[in-house]
Short mmCIF file of C-alpha atoms in Angstrom, two decimals:
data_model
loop_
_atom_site.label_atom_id
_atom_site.label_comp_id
_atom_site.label_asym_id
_atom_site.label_seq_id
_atom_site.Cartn_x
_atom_site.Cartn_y
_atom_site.Cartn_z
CA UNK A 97 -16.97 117.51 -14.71
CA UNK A 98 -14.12 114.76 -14.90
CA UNK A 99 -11.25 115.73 -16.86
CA UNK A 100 -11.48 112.07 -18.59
CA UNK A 101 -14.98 113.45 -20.62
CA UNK A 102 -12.87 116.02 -22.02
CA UNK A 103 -9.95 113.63 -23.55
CA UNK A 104 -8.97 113.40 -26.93
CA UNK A 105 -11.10 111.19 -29.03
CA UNK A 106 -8.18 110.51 -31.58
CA UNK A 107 -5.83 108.58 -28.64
CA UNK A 108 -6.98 104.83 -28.86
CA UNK A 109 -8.34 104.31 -25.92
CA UNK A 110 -8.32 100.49 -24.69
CA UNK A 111 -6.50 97.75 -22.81
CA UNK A 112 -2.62 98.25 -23.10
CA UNK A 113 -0.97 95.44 -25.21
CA UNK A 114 2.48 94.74 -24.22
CA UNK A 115 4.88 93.28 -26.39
CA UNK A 116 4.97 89.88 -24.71
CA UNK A 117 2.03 88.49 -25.70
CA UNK A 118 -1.42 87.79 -24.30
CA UNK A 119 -1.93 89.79 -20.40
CA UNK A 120 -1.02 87.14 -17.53
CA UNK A 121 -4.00 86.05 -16.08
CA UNK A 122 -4.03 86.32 -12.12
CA UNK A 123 -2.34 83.45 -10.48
CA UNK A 124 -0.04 82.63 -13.67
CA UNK A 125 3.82 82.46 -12.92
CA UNK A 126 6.00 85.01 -14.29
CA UNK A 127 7.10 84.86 -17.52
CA UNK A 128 10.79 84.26 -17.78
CA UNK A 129 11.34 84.30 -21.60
CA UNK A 130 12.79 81.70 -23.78
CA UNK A 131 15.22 78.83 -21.66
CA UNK A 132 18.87 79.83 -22.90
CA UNK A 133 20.42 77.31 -24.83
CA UNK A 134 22.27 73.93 -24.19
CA UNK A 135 26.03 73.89 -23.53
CA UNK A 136 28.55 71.51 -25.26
CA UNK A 137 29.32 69.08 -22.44
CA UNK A 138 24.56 68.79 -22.23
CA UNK A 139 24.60 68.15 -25.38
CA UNK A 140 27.61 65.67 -25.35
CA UNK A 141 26.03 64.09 -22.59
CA UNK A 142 22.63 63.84 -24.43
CA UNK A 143 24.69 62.08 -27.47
CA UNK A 144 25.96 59.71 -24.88
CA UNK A 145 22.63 58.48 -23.28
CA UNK A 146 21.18 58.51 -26.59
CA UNK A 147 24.02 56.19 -28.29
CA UNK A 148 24.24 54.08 -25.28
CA UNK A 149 20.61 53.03 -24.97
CA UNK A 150 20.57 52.15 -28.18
CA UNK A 151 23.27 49.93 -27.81
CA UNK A 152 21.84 48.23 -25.17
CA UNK A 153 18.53 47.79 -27.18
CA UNK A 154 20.83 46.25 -29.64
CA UNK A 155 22.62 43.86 -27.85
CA UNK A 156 19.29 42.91 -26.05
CA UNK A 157 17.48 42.31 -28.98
CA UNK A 158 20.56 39.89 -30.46
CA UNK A 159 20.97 38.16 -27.19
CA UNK A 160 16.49 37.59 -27.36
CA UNK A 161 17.16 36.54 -31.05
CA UNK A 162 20.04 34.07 -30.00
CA UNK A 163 18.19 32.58 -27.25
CA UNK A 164 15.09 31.75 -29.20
CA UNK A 165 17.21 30.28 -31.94
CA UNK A 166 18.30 27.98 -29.37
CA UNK A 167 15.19 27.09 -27.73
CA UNK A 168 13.21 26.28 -30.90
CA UNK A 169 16.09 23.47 -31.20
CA UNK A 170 15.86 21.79 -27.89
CA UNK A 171 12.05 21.63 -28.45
CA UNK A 172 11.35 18.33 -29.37
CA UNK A 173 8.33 16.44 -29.25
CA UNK A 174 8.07 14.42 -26.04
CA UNK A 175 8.16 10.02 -26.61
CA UNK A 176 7.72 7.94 -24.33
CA UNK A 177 10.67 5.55 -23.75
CA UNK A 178 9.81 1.81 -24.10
CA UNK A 179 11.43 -1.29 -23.89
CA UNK A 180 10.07 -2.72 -26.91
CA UNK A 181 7.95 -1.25 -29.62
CA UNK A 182 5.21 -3.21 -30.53
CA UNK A 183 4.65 -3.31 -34.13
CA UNK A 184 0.95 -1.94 -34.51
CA UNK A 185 2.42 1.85 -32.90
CA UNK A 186 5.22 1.57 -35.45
CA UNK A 187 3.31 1.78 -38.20
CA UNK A 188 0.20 4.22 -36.37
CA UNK A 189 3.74 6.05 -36.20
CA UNK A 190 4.47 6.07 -39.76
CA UNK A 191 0.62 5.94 -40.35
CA UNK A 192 -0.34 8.88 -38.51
CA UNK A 193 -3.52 6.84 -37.81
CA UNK A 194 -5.41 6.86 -34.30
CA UNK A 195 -3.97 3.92 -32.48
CA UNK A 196 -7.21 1.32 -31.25
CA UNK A 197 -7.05 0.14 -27.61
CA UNK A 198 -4.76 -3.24 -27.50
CA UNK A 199 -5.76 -6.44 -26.22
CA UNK A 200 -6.12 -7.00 -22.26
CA UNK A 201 -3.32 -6.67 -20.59
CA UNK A 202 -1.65 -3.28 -21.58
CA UNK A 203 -2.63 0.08 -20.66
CA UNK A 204 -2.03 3.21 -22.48
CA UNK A 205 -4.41 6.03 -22.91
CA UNK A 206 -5.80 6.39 -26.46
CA UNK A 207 -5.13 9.88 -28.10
CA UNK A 208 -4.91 11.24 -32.11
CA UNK A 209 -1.07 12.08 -31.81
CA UNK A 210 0.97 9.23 -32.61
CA UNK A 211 2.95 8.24 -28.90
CA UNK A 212 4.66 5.46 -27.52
CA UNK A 213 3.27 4.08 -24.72
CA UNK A 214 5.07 4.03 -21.45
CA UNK A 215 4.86 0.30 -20.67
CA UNK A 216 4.51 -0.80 -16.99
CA UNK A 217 7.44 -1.86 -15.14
CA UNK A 218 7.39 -6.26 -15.17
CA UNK A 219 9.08 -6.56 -12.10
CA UNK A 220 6.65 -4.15 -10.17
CA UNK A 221 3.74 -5.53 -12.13
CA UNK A 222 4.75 -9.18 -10.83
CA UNK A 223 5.56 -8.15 -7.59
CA UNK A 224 2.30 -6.26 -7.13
CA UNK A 225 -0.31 -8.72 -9.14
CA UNK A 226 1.13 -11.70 -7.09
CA UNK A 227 2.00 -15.03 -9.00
CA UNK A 228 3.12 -14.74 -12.33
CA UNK A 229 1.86 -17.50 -14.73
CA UNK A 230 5.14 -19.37 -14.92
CA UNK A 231 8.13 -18.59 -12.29
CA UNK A 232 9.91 -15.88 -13.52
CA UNK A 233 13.67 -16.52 -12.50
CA UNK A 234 15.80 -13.01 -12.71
CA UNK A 235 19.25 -13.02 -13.38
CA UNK A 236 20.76 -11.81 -9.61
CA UNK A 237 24.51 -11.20 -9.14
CA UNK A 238 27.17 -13.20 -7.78
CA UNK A 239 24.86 -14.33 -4.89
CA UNK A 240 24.88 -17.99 -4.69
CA UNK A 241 21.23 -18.55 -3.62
CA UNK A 242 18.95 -21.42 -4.19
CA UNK A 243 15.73 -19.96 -5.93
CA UNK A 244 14.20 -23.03 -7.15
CA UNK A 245 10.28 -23.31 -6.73
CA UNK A 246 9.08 -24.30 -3.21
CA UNK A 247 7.41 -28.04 -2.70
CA UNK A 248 3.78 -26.64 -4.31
CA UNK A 249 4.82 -25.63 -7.29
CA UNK A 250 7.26 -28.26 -8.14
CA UNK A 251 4.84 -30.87 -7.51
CA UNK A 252 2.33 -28.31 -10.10
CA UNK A 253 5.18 -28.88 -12.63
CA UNK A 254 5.45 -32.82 -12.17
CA UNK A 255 8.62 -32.69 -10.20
CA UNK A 256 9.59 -33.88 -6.74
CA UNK A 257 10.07 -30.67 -4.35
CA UNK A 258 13.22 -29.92 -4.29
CA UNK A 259 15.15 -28.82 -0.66
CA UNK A 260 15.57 -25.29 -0.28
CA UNK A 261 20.07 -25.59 0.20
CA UNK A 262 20.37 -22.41 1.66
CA UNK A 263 17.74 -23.17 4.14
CA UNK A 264 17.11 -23.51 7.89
CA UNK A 265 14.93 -24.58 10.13
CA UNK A 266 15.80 -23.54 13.46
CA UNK A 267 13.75 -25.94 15.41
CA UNK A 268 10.55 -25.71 13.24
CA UNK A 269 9.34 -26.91 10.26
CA UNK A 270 9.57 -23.86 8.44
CA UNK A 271 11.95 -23.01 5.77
CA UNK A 272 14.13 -19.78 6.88
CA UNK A 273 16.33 -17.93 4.49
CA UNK A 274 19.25 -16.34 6.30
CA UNK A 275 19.65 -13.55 4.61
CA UNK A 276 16.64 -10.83 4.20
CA UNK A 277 17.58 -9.16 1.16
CA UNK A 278 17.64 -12.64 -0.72
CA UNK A 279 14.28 -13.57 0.36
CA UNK A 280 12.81 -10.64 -0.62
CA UNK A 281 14.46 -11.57 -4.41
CA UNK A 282 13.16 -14.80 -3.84
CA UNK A 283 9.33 -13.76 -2.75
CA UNK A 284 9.78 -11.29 -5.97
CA UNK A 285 10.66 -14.11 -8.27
CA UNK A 286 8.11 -16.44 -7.01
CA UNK A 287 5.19 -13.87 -6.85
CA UNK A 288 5.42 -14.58 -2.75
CA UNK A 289 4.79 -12.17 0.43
CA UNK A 290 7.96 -12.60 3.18
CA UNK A 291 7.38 -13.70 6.27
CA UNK A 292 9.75 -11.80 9.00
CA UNK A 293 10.59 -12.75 11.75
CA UNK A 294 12.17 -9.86 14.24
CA UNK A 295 13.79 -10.92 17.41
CA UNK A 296 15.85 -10.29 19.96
CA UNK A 297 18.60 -13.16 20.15
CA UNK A 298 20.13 -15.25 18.12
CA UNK A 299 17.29 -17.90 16.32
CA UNK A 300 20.40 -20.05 15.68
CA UNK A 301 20.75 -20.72 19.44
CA UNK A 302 17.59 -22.29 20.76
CA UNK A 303 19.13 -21.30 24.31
CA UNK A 304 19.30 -17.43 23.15
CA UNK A 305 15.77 -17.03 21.25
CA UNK B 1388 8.49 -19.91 19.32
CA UNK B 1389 5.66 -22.73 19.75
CA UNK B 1390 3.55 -20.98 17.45
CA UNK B 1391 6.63 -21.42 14.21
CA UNK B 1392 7.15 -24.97 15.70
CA UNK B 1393 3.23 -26.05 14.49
CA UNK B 1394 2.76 -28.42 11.54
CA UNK B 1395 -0.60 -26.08 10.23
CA UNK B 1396 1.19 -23.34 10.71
CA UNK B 1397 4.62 -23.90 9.03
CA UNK B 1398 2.74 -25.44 6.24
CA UNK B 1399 0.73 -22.52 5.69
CA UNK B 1400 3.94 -20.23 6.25
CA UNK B 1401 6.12 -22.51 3.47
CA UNK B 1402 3.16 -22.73 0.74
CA UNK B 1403 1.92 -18.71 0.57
CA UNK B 1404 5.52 -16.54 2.17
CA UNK B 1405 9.20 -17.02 2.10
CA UNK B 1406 10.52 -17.02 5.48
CA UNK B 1407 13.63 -14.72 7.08
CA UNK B 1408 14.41 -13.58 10.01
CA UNK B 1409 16.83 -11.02 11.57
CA UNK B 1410 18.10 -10.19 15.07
CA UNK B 1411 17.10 -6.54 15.78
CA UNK B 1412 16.94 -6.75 19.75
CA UNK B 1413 19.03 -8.54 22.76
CA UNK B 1414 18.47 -9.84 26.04
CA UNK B 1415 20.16 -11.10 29.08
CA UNK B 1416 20.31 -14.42 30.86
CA UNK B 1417 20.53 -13.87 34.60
CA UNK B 1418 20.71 -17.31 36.59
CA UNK B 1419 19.18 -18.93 34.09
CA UNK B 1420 16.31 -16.64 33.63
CA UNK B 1421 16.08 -14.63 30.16
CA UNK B 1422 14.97 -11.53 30.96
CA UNK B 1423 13.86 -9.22 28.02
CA UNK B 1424 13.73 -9.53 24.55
CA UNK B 1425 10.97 -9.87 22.21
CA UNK B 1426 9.51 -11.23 19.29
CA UNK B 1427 7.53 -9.24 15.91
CA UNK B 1428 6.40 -11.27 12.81
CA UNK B 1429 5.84 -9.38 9.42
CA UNK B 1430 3.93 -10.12 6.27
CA UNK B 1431 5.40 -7.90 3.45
CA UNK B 1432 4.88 -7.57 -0.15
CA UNK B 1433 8.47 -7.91 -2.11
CA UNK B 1434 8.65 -4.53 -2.82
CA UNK B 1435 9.22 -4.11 1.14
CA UNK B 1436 5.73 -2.80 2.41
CA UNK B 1437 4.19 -3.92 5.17
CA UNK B 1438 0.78 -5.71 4.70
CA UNK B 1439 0.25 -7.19 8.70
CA UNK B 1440 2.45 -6.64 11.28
CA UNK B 1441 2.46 -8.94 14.91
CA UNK B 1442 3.80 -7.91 17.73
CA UNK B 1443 4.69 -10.19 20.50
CA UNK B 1444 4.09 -14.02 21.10
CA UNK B 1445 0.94 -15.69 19.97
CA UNK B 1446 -0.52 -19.43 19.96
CA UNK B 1447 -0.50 -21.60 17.13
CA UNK B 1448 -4.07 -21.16 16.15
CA UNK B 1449 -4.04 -17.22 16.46
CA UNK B 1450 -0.97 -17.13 15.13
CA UNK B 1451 -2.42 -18.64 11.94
CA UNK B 1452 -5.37 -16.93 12.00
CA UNK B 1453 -2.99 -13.70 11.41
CA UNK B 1454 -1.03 -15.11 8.85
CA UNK B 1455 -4.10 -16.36 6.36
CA UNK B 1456 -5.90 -12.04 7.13
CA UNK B 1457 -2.43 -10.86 5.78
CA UNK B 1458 -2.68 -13.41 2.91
CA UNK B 1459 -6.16 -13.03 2.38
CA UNK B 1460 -6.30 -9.15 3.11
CA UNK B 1461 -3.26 -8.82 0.08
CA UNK B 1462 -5.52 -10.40 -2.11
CA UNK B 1463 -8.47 -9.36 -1.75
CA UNK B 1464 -6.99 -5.48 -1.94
CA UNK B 1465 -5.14 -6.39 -5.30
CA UNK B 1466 -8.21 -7.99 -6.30
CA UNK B 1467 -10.27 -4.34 -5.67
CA UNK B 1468 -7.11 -2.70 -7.47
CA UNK B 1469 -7.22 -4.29 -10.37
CA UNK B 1470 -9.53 -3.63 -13.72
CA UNK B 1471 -10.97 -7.40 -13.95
CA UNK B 1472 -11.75 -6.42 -17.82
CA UNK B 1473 -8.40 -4.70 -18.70
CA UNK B 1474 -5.67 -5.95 -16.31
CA UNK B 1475 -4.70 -1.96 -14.80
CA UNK B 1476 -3.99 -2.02 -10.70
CA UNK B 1477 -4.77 0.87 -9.45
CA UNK B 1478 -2.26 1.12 -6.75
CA UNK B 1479 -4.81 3.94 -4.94
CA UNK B 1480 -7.33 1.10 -4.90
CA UNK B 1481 -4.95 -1.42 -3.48
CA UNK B 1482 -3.90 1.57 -0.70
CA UNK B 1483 -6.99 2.42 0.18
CA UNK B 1484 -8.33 -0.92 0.81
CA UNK B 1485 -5.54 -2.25 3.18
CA UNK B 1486 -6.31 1.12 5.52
CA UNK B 1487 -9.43 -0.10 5.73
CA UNK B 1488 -9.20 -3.67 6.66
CA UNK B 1489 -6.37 -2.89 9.01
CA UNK B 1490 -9.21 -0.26 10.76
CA UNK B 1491 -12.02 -2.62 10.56
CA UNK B 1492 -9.46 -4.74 12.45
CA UNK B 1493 -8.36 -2.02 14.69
CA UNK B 1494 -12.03 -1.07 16.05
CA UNK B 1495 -12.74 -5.28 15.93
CA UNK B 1496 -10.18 -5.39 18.62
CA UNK B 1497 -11.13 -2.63 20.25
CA UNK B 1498 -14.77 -3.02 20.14
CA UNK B 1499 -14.93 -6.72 20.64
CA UNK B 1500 -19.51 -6.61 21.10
CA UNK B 1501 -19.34 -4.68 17.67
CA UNK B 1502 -17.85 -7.73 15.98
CA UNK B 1503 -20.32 -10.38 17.83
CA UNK B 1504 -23.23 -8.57 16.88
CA UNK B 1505 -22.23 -8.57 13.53
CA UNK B 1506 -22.03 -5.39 12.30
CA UNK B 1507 -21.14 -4.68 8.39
CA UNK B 1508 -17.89 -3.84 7.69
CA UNK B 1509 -16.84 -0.10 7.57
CA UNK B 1510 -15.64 1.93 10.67
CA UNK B 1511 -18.75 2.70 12.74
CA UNK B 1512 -16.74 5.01 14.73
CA UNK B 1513 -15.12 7.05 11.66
CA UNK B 1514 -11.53 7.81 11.89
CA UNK B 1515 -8.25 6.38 13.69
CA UNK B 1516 -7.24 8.29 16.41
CA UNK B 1517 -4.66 10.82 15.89
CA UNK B 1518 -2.11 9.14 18.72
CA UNK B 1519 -1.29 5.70 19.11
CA UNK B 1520 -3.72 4.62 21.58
CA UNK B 1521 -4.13 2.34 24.74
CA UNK B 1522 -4.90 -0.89 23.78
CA UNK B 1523 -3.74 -3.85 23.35
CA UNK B 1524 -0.37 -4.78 20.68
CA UNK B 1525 -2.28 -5.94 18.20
CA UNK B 1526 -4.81 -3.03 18.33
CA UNK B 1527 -2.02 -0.58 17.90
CA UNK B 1528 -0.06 -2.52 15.24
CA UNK B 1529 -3.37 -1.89 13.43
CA UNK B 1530 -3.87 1.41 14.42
CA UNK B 1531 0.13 1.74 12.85
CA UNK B 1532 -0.96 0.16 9.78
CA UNK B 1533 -4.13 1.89 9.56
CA UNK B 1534 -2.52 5.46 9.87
CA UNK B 1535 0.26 4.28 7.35
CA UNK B 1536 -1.33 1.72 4.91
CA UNK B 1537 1.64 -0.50 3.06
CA UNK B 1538 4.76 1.88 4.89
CA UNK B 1539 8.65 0.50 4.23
CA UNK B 1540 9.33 -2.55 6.65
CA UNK B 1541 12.23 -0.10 7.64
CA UNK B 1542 9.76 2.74 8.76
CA UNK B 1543 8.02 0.12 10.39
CA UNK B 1544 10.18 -2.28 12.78
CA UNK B 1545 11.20 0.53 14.95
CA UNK B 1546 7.97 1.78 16.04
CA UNK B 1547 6.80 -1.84 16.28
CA UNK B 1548 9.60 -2.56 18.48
CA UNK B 1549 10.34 0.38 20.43
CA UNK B 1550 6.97 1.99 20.69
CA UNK B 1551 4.49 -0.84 20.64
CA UNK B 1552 6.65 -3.80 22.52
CA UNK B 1553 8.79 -1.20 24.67
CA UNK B 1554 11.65 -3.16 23.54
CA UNK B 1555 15.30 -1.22 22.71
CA UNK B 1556 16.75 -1.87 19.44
CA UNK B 1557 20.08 -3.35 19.99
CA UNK B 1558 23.22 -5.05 17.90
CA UNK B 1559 24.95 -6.50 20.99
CA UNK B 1560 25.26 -9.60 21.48
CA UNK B 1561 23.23 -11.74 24.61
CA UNK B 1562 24.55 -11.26 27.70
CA UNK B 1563 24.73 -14.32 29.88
CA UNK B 1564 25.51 -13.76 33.43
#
């Protein structure tokens, strides 16, 4: 017979408990018991971190605060720049009223919030529709050039056609301007395509054209 | 010159355009004989863009005949950009329809049958060709104006003169030797 039949029965017989807690299951690390404590300069540099950051939340937080400030001021509803005002958006202005379509003519496009219209340019509008209904005569510089109607539409007006001064012929029967850039004025005044003539030569010179 | 020199046509040219001109080219005089040079005509709108372009020397009549399609073909593409009821131009509208009757006259010129059997208007052929083509001047100042509908006068000349007529651009004065 085995010794163990004849132990005492008084002696607690059972799975040893040690005095660190629960048995380590297979495959656990060792225990290595409670960390030590932190030294001075840790924990100085754990006060430094901490203060920092927050610091740098701070002044990140002003600098957001400051910069929305700013941008709710520059925000400013958006008009459209116009020569002239006509009356009727004035007072759909003060109003607040929805503005109706306008007579034939202008364009705009019809909406509930009170804007100006941006109003077509008059020079691009004439030089792009063709004539105007009466000859539009733009102030120009210093250029002395002669931008009186041609021989149609004086005679239209009642007058006699007056002579182009600034004018040549060359040979033909055609009126030339000398200079390019003023006939392109001219053409834009009068509601007129140019007519260009490129060559090589001198169209003054019959011998060199 | 003869064509500038007509009565029809220098009536036609005073009443609907203003008339310039400016030396872009030279030539020389050898014995007597010029030899070079050219000559290009434009129709423009004021703003600068080309609406017909001619290179070269033409007759009178044809020479007229040119000068009333670029009058004709500027109005009729304001006309189609243009709200009849409210007075807006479309300036996409007035685009679009000069490319087309510069290539309607492109693939008239180079199709001359498709013209006299009266086709309807449209490009039968769909688009321009990528390249300037072979052809004649006027073909490929269509073709020019096709590919770049109402381009700068100053985009324009150089390709006119250089590419189409085979003529250098030149400031000097004529040579006569």
């Amino acid at each position: 017979m085995s010794p163990a039949i004849h132990a005492n029965p008084k002696i607690p017989v059972g799975r040893p408990v040690s005095s660190a807690g629960s048995p380590r299951r297979p495959g656990e690390p060792p225990y290595r018991g409670e960390p030590p404590g932190l030294k001075p300069s840790e924990v100085k540099l754990l006060l430094f971190l901490g203060i920092g950051g927050a610091v740098c939340l701070l002044v990140l937080a002003l600098v957001g605060f400051a910069f929305n400030k700013r941008g709710d001021r520059g925000a400013q509803p958006v008009v459209a720049k116009v020569d002239k005002k006509p009356e009727i958006f004035e007072q759909a202005v003060e109003e607040h009223v929805v503005v109706e379509r306008p007579p034939v003519g202008h364009a705009f496009v019809e909406i509930n919030v009170p804007v100006m219209p941006v109003q077509p340019d008059p020079k691009m509008a004439q030089a792009i529709l063709g004539k105007p209904a009466a000859p539009v005569i733009l102030p120009g510089p210093d250029i002395d050039i002669d931008i009186a109607p041609g021989p149609v539409a004086a005679k239209a007006q009642g007058g006699e056609p007056k002579k182009c001064q600034t004018c040549q012929k060359f040979g033909t029967t055609i009126e030339f301007i000398e200079n390019p850039p003023d006939a392109f004025k001219k053409a834009r005044a009068f509601g007129k395509q140019v007519f260009m003539v490129h060559l090589s030569g001198n169209f003054e010179d019959k011998e060199f054209t | 010159m003869n064509a500038l020199a007509n009565e029809k046509v220098a009536e036609y040219i005073n009443e609907h355009f203003v008339a310039t001109y400016l030396k872009v080219g030279t030539f020389r005089i050898i014995g007597g004989q010029k030899v070079g040079g050219n000559v290009a005509s434009y129709f423009c709108l004021p703003d600068g863009s080309v609406v017909h372009a001619v290179p070269g020397k033409l007759e009178a009549d044809a020479f007229l005949n040119e000068a009333r399609w670029a009058y004709e073909a500027r109005k009729l593409a304001q006309t189609v950009g243009t709200n009849l009821v409210t007075g807006e131009f479309e300036q996409w509208k007035f685009y679009l329809q000069m490319k087309q009757a510069h290539e309607e006259r492109y693939y008239a010129a180079r199709n001359p049958h498709w013209v006299q059997l009266g086709a309807k208007g449209g490009t039968p052929l769909g688009r321009l060709p990528a390249t300037m083509p072979a052809g004649s001047n006027q073909a490929k100042a269509h073709w020019l104006l096709g590919m770049n509908p109402l381009a700068k006068i100053d985009a324009v000349y150089p390709v006119v003169w250089e590419q189409i007529l085979n003529e250098p651009l030149s400031a000097l004065p004529v040579v006569k030797q």
